[in-house]
Coordinates of C-alpha atoms in Angstrom, one line a residue:
X1 CA 0.0 0.0 0.0
X2 CA 2.8 2.3 0.8
X3 CA 4.2 1.9 -2.7
X4 CA 0.9 3.3 -4.2
X5 CA 1.1 6.5 -2.3
X6 CA 4.8 7.0 -2.9
X7 CA 4.1 7.3 -6.7
X8 CA 5.4 10.6 -8.2
X9 CA 4.1 11.4 -11.7
X10 CA 7.0 13.8 -12.4
X11 CA 9.3 10.8 -12.5
X12 CA 7.5 9.4 -15.6
X13 CA 7.6 12.7 -17.3
X14 CA 11.4 13.0 -16.8
X15 CA 11.8 9.5 -18.2
X16 CA 9.7 10.1 -21.3
X17 CA 10.7 13.7 -22.2
X18 CA 13.6 15.9 -21.2
X19 CA 12.0 19.0 -19.7
X20 CA 13.9 22.3 -20.0
X21 CA 12.4 25.1 -17.9
X22 CA 14.3 27.7 -19.9
X23 CA 13.1 26.5 -23.3
X24 CA 10.3 28.7 -24.8
X25 CA 7.5 27.0 -26.7
X26 CA 5.6 28.4 -29.6
X27 CA 2.3 27.9 -27.7
X28 CA 3.4 30.3 -25.0
X29 CA 4.1 33.1 -27.5
X30 CA 1.5 35.9 -27.5
X31 CA -1.0 35.3 -30.4
X32 CA -1.7 38.4 -32.5
X33 CA -4.6 37.8 -35.0
X34 CA -4.3 38.9 -38.5
X35 CA -6.3 42.1 -39.4
X36 CA -9.8 41.2 -40.6
X37 CA -9.6 37.7 -39.4
X38 CA -12.3 38.1 -36.7
X39 CA -14.5 40.5 -38.7
X40 CA -17.0 37.7 -39.4
X41 CA -17.3 36.7 -35.8
X42 CA -17.7 40.3 -34.7
X43 CA -20.5 40.8 -37.2
X44 CA -22.4 37.8 -36.0
X45 CA -22.0 39.0 -32.4
X46 CA -23.3 42.5 -33.2
X47 CA -26.1 41.2 -35.3
X48 CA -27.3 38.8 -32.6
X49 CA -29.2 41.6 -31.0
X50 CA -30.8 42.9 -34.3
X51 CA -32.5 39.8 -35.8
X52 CA -33.7 36.4 -34.9
X53 CA -32.7 33.4 -37.1
X54 CA -35.4 30.9 -38.0
X55 CA -35.1 27.2 -37.1
X56 CA -34.1 26.1 -40.5
X57 CA -31.5 28.9 -40.8
X58 CA -33.0 30.4 -44.0
X59 CA -34.8 33.5 -42.7
X60 CA -33.8 36.4 -40.5
X61 CA -36.5 38.3 -38.6
X62 CA -35.4 41.9 -37.8
X63 CA -36.7 43.8 -34.9
X64 CA -36.6 47.1 -36.7
X65 CA -37.5 47.9 -40.3
X66 CA -34.7 48.8 -42.7
X67 CA -34.0 52.5 -43.0
X68 CA -35.7 54.5 -45.7
X69 CA -34.9 57.8 -47.3
X70 CA -37.4 60.5 -46.3
X71 CA -39.8 61.8 -48.9
X72 CA -38.4 59.4 -51.5
X73 CA -40.4 56.7 -53.3
X74 CA -39.6 54.2 -56.1
X75 CA -39.4 55.8 -59.5
X76 CA -41.6 53.1 -61.0
X77 CA -44.5 54.1 -58.8
X78 CA -44.3 57.8 -59.6
X79 CA -47.3 59.3 -61.5
X80 CA -46.2 61.2 -64.5
X81 CA -49.7 62.1 -65.7
X82 CA -52.8 63.5 -64.0
X83 CA -55.1 60.7 -62.8
X84 CA -58.6 60.6 -64.4
X85 CA -59.8 61.0 -68.0
X86 CA -57.1 62.0 -70.4
X87 CA -57.1 65.0 -72.7
X88 CA -57.7 62.7 -75.6
X89 CA -61.0 61.5 -74.1
X90 CA -62.2 64.8 -72.6
X91 CA -61.7 66.6 -75.9
X92 CA -63.8 64.1 -77.9
X93 CA -66.7 63.7 -75.4
X94 CA -69.4 66.2 -76.2
X95 CA -72.5 64.2 -75.4
X96 CA -73.6 60.7 -74.3
X97 CA -73.3 59.2 -77.8
X98 CA -69.8 60.5 -78.4
X99 CA -68.6 59.1 -75.0
X100 CA -69.9 55.7 -75.9
X101 CA -68.5 55.7 -79.4
X102 CA -65.1 56.7 -78.0
X103 CA -64.6 53.0 -77.1
X104 CA -66.4 51.5 -80.0
X105 CA -65.0 53.4 -83.0
X106 CA -61.7 51.4 -83.2
X107 CA -63.6 48.0 -83.4
X108 CA -66.7 48.9 -85.3
X109 CA -65.1 48.5 -88.7
X110 CA -63.7 45.1 -87.8
X111 CA -67.1 43.9 -86.5
X112 CA -68.9 45.0 -89.7
X113 CA -66.3 43.4 -92.0
X114 CA -66.3 40.1 -90.1
X115 CA -70.1 40.0 -89.8
X116 CA -70.6 40.6 -93.5
X117 CA -67.9 38.0 -94.3
X118 CA -69.6 35.3 -92.2
X119 CA -73.1 36.3 -93.5
X120 CA -72.1 36.1 -97.1
X121 CA -70.6 32.6 -96.6
X122 CA -73.7 31.3 -94.9
X123 CA -76.5 32.9 -96.8
X124 CA -74.7 33.5 -100.1
X125 CA -76.8 35.9 -102.3
X126 CA -79.6 36.3 -99.7
X127 CA -77.4 38.1 -97.3
X128 CA -78.0 41.9 -96.9
X129 CA -74.8 43.7 -95.9
X130 CA -74.7 45.3 -92.4
X131 CA -73.5 48.8 -92.1
X132 CA -72.3 50.8 -89.1
X133 CA -75.8 52.4 -88.6
X134 CA -77.5 49.1 -88.4
X135 CA -74.8 47.8 -86.0
X136 CA -75.3 50.8 -83.7
X137 CA -79.0 50.2 -83.8
X138 CA -78.4 46.7 -82.7
X139 CA -76.3 47.9 -79.8
X140 CA -79.1 50.4 -78.8
X141 CA -81.7 47.7 -78.8
X142 CA -79.6 45.5 -76.5
X143 CA -79.1 48.4 -74.1
X144 CA -82.8 49.2 -74.1
X145 CA -83.6 45.6 -73.5
X146 CA -81.4 45.7 -70.4
X147 CA -83.0 48.9 -69.2
X148 CA -86.5 47.4 -69.6
X149 CA -85.5 44.4 -67.4
X150 CA -85.9 41.9 -70.3
X151 CA -83.3 39.4 -69.0
X152 CA -84.7 35.9 -69.7
X153 CA -87.6 37.3 -71.7
X154 CA -88.4 35.9 -75.1
X155 CA -87.3 38.1 -78.0
X156 CA -90.7 37.7 -79.7
X157 CA -92.3 39.5 -76.7
X158 CA -90.2 42.6 -77.2
X159 CA -91.6 42.9 -80.8
X160 CA -95.2 42.1 -79.7
X161 CA -97.6 44.7 -81.1
X162 CA -99.5 45.0 -77.8
X163 CA -97.1 44.3 -74.9
X164 CA -93.7 45.2 -76.5
X165 CA -92.1 48.6 -76.4
X166 CA -92.9 50.5 -79.6
X167 CA -89.2 51.5 -80.2
X168 CA -88.2 47.9 -80.9
X169 CA -90.7 47.6 -83.9
X170 CA -89.8 51.2 -85.0
X171 CA -86.1 50.4 -85.2
X172 CA -86.0 47.2 -87.2
X173 CA -87.9 44.0 -87.8
X174 CA -87.6 41.0 -85.6
X175 CA -86.1 39.0 -88.5
X176 CA -83.4 41.6 -89.1
X177 CA -82.5 41.6 -85.4
X178 CA -82.2 37.8 -85.2
X179 CA -80.1 37.8 -88.4
X180 CA -77.6 40.3 -87.0
X181 CA -77.6 38.4 -83.7
X182 CA -76.9 35.1 -85.5
X183 CA -74.1 36.3 -87.8
X184 CA -72.2 38.9 -85.7
X185 CA -68.5 37.9 -85.6
X186 CA -65.3 39.5 -84.5
X187 CA -62.7 37.5 -86.5
X188 CA -62.3 35.3 -89.5
X189 CA -63.2 31.7 -88.5
X190 CA -61.0 30.1 -91.2
X191 CA -57.9 31.8 -89.9
X192 CA -58.6 31.0 -86.3
X193 CA -57.8 27.2 -86.4
X194 CA -54.1 27.6 -85.8
X195 CA -54.4 30.1 -83.1
X196 CA -57.3 28.5 -81.1
X197 CA -55.0 25.7 -79.7
X198 CA -52.8 28.2 -77.9
X199 CA -55.2 31.1 -77.3
X200 CA -58.6 30.6 -75.8
X201 CA -59.5 34.3 -76.6
X202 CA -58.8 33.8 -80.3
X203 CA -62.4 34.6 -81.5
X204 CA -62.3 38.0 -79.9
X205 CA -58.5 38.6 -79.5
X206 CA -58.2 41.3 -82.2
X207 CA -61.2 43.3 -80.9
X208 CA -60.2 42.8 -77.3
X209 CA -56.6 44.1 -77.8
X210 CA -57.9 47.2 -79.5
X211 CA -60.4 47.8 -76.8
X212 CA -57.7 47.5 -74.0
X213 CA -55.4 49.9 -75.9
X214 CA -58.2 52.4 -76.1
X215 CA -58.8 52.2 -72.4
X216 CA -55.2 53.2 -71.7
X217 CA -55.6 56.1 -74.1
X218 CA -58.8 57.4 -72.4
X219 CA -58.0 57.0 -68.7
X220 CA -55.1 57.3 -66.3
X221 CA -55.3 55.4 -63.0
X222 CA -54.3 57.2 -59.7
X223 CA -52.6 56.0 -56.5
X224 CA -55.6 54.4 -54.8
X225 CA -56.4 51.4 -57.0
X226 CA -57.7 47.9 -56.1
X227 CA -57.4 44.6 -57.9
X228 CA -60.2 42.2 -57.3
X229 CA -62.0 39.3 -59.0
X230 CA -65.5 39.4 -60.4
X231 CA -67.6 36.6 -61.7
X232 CA -69.7 37.6 -64.8
X233 CA -72.7 35.4 -65.0
X234 CA -72.7 33.2 -68.1
X235 CA -73.9 29.7 -68.9
X236 CA -73.2 29.5 -72.6
X237 CA -70.5 27.6 -74.5
X238 CA -67.1 29.0 -73.4
X239 CA -63.8 27.1 -72.7
X240 CA -62.9 29.2 -69.6
X241 CA -66.2 29.3 -67.6
X242 CA -65.7 28.6 -63.9
X243 CA -67.9 27.3 -61.1
X244 CA -67.5 29.2 -57.8
X245 CA -70.1 28.1 -55.3
X246 CA -69.4 31.1 -53.0
X247 CA -70.5 33.6 -55.6
X248 CA -74.2 34.5 -56.1
X249 CA -74.4 33.3 -59.7
X250 CA -71.9 30.4 -59.3
X251 CA -71.4 29.9 -63.0
X252 CA -69.7 32.5 -65.2
X253 CA -66.4 34.0 -66.4
X254 CA -64.0 35.2 -63.8
X255 CA -62.3 38.5 -64.6
X256 CA -59.8 40.5 -62.7
X257 CA -60.7 44.2 -62.3
X258 CA -58.4 47.2 -61.7
X259 CA -60.6 49.8 -60.0
X260 CA -59.7 53.4 -59.1
X261 CA -61.2 54.4 -55.7
X262 CA -61.2 58.1 -56.6
X263 CA -63.5 57.8 -59.6
X264 CA -66.9 56.0 -59.2
X265 CA -70.4 55.9 -60.5
X266 CA -73.1 58.3 -59.3
X267 CA -74.8 57.2 -56.1
X268 CA -78.3 57.6 -57.4
X269 CA -79.3 54.7 -59.6
X270 CA -81.9 56.5 -61.6
X271 CA -79.2 58.7 -63.2
X272 CA -77.6 55.6 -64.6
X273 CA -80.9 54.4 -65.9
X274 CA -81.6 57.8 -67.6
X275 CA -78.1 57.7 -69.1
X276 CA -78.7 54.2 -70.6
X277 CA -82.1 55.2 -71.9
X278 CA -80.8 58.2 -73.6
X279 CA -77.8 56.3 -75.0
X280 CA -80.1 53.6 -76.4
X281 CA -82.3 56.2 -78.1
X282 CA -79.4 58.1 -79.6
X283 CA -78.0 54.8 -81.0
X284 CA -81.2 53.8 -82.8
X285 CA -82.3 57.3 -83.9
X286 CA -80.1 57.5 -87.1
X287 CA -81.3 54.1 -88.3
X288 CA -84.9 55.0 -87.7
X289 CA -84.5 58.4 -89.5
X290 CA -83.4 56.6 -92.7
X291 CA -85.9 53.8 -92.5
X292 CA -88.2 53.4 -95.5
X293 CA -90.5 50.5 -94.6
X294 CA -93.2 51.0 -92.0
X295 CA -94.4 48.6 -89.3
X296 CA -98.1 47.7 -88.9
X297 CA -98.6 49.0 -85.4
X298 CA -99.7 52.7 -85.0
X299 CA -97.5 53.2 -81.9
X300 CA -94.3 52.3 -83.8
X301 CA -95.4 54.5 -86.7
X302 CA -95.8 57.4 -84.3
X303 CA -92.2 56.9 -83.1
X304 CA -90.9 56.8 -86.7
X305 CA -92.9 60.0 -87.6
X306 CA -91.6 61.9 -84.6
X307 CA -87.9 61.0 -85.2
X308 CA -88.1 61.6 -88.9
X309 CA -89.7 65.0 -88.5
X310 CA -87.0 66.0 -86.0
X311 CA -84.3 64.8 -88.4
X312 CA -85.8 66.6 -91.4
X313 CA -86.1 69.8 -89.3
X314 CA -82.5 69.6 -88.2
X315 CA -81.4 69.1 -91.8
X316 CA -83.2 72.1 -93.1
X317 CA -81.8 74.1 -96.2
X318 CA -80.3 76.7 -93.9
X319 CA -77.9 74.2 -92.6
X320 CA -77.1 72.3 -95.8
X321 CA -74.0 72.9 -97.9
X322 CA -76.0 73.9 -101.0
X323 CA -77.5 76.8 -99.2
X324 CA -74.4 78.4 -97.9
X325 CA -75.4 82.0 -98.7
X326 CA -78.7 81.6 -96.9
X327 CA -77.0 80.2 -93.8
X328 CA -74.5 83.2 -93.9
X329 CA -77.4 85.7 -94.1
X330 CA -79.1 83.9 -91.2
X331 CA -75.9 84.1 -89.1
X332 CA -75.5 87.8 -89.8
X333 CA -79.1 88.3 -89.0
X334 CA -78.8 86.6 -85.7
X335 CA -75.6 88.6 -84.9
X336 CA -77.7 91.8 -85.2
X337 CA -80.3 90.6 -82.7
X338 CA -80.2 91.8 -79.1
X339 CA -78.7 89.5 -76.5
X340 CA -82.2 88.6 -75.2
X341 CA -83.2 87.2 -78.6
X342 CA -80.0 85.2 -79.4
X343 CA -80.1 81.4 -79.0
X344 CA -77.2 79.9 -77.1
X345 CA -78.0 76.4 -78.2
X346 CA -80.2 74.7 -80.8
X347 CA -83.7 74.2 -79.4
X348 CA -85.1 70.7 -79.3
X349 CA -88.6 69.5 -80.0
X350 CA -91.1 69.1 -77.1
X351 CA -89.3 71.7 -74.9
X352 CA -90.6 75.0 -73.4
X353 CA -88.7 78.2 -73.1
X354 CA -89.1 81.9 -72.6
X355 CA -90.0 84.2 -75.4
X356 CA -87.0 85.5 -77.4
X357 CA -88.6 88.9 -78.1
X358 CA -89.9 89.9 -74.6
X359 CA -87.8 91.8 -72.1
X360 CA -85.9 89.6 -69.7
X361 CA -87.4 91.1 -66.5
X362 CA -90.9 90.6 -67.7
X363 CA -90.2 87.3 -69.4
X364 CA -91.1 84.7 -66.8
X365 CA -93.5 82.4 -68.5
X366 CA -92.5 79.4 -70.6
X367 CA -94.0 78.9 -74.1
X368 CA -94.0 76.1 -76.6
X369 CA -94.8 78.2 -79.6
X370 CA -92.0 78.5 -82.1
X371 CA -91.3 80.5 -85.2
X372 CA -91.6 78.4 -88.3
X373 CA -88.6 80.0 -89.9
X374 CA -85.9 80.6 -87.3
X375 CA -87.3 78.1 -84.8
X376 CA -87.2 80.5 -81.8
X377 CA -89.6 80.3 -78.9
X378 CA -92.2 83.1 -78.9
X379 CA -95.1 84.1 -76.7
X380 CA -98.7 84.4 -77.9
X381 CA -98.3 88.1 -78.5
X382 CA -95.4 87.6 -80.9
X383 CA -96.7 84.4 -82.5
X384 CA -98.1 84.9 -86.0
X385 CA -96.7 81.7 -87.7
X386 CA -93.6 83.8 -88.1
X387 CA -91.9 85.9 -85.5
X388 CA -91.8 89.7 -85.7
X389 CA -88.2 89.7 -87.1
X390 CA -89.0 87.3 -89.9
X391 CA -92.2 89.3 -90.7
X392 CA -90.1 92.5 -91.0
X393 CA -87.7 90.8 -93.4
X394 CA -90.4 89.7 -95.8

């Protein structure tokens, strides 16, 4: 037992290695790290307090957002134009009809050409060519059918002589409407075969691209825009219809809309209805004015007579190109009239206005009498088939 406790470990060290206390080892020298060697470790140590690393080590979650320059935004989001309708659109919109045709003019010629091409192939010599006036009348009847809540209603009921609106029979016959509705096309069907396999919008691609380009020319979006989906109800034959049970109509075509929050429709719904009624009437009026055949119902004939009388009155000899000296004399005659007798706008039929020859302070009543020559409103005292100025010029 005494031998175990008498063991000295230094004896083995002396036997194995020769220890020199004055010998200096490389491990005892002071270690001076190279410059930049511990930069990475210092960065990790300093960044430990700024972010948290995810479990998989792929994502870093910072406690503070990255610094941003004050009053500085990305150049791609800068607005270089004034939001709203462009100058191109506002300079061409003078009434309801011109605002509608602003979007339809680029594609009307294509629709007329493709419709006549398909109709001539199907009906041969029996096909009557469609022009722009008849195509606009077709648009107008579709708009009026929507205004009159005719969704799901039989087309024959709209042309009924007792229950249907008279303007439908006054515009065109039911056979003509069905013929346009059957043959209306937006492209050449024979040239569509190679494109249909890679483009589901091939039947309307040409017209759709023109319409999208015209939208960019007419409107500039602002900062506050929203992108959302909308399901347009449709149950016809279409390769991209969808079924969404959460939507009210469930079946339809899903489109993505880019909406500007600063520009919206009017809150009162009756204004939109009045706009559509007036738009439909202005679209069918030129076609009714040139119609030669007459329907059998008296109500439709009354509509045709009213529109044709107004159009013949507006195209009087004073405004035609063949009567240029007469229009010049009328213009000079109106320029010599006092301000109370000058017309600021062309009067329309069925309106009432103040007398053009009475003093303004005593001219409070509205009259429907008009001079047969200059078409100005006159009171009973100044109404003798011709106004007093026209009588003096005789």
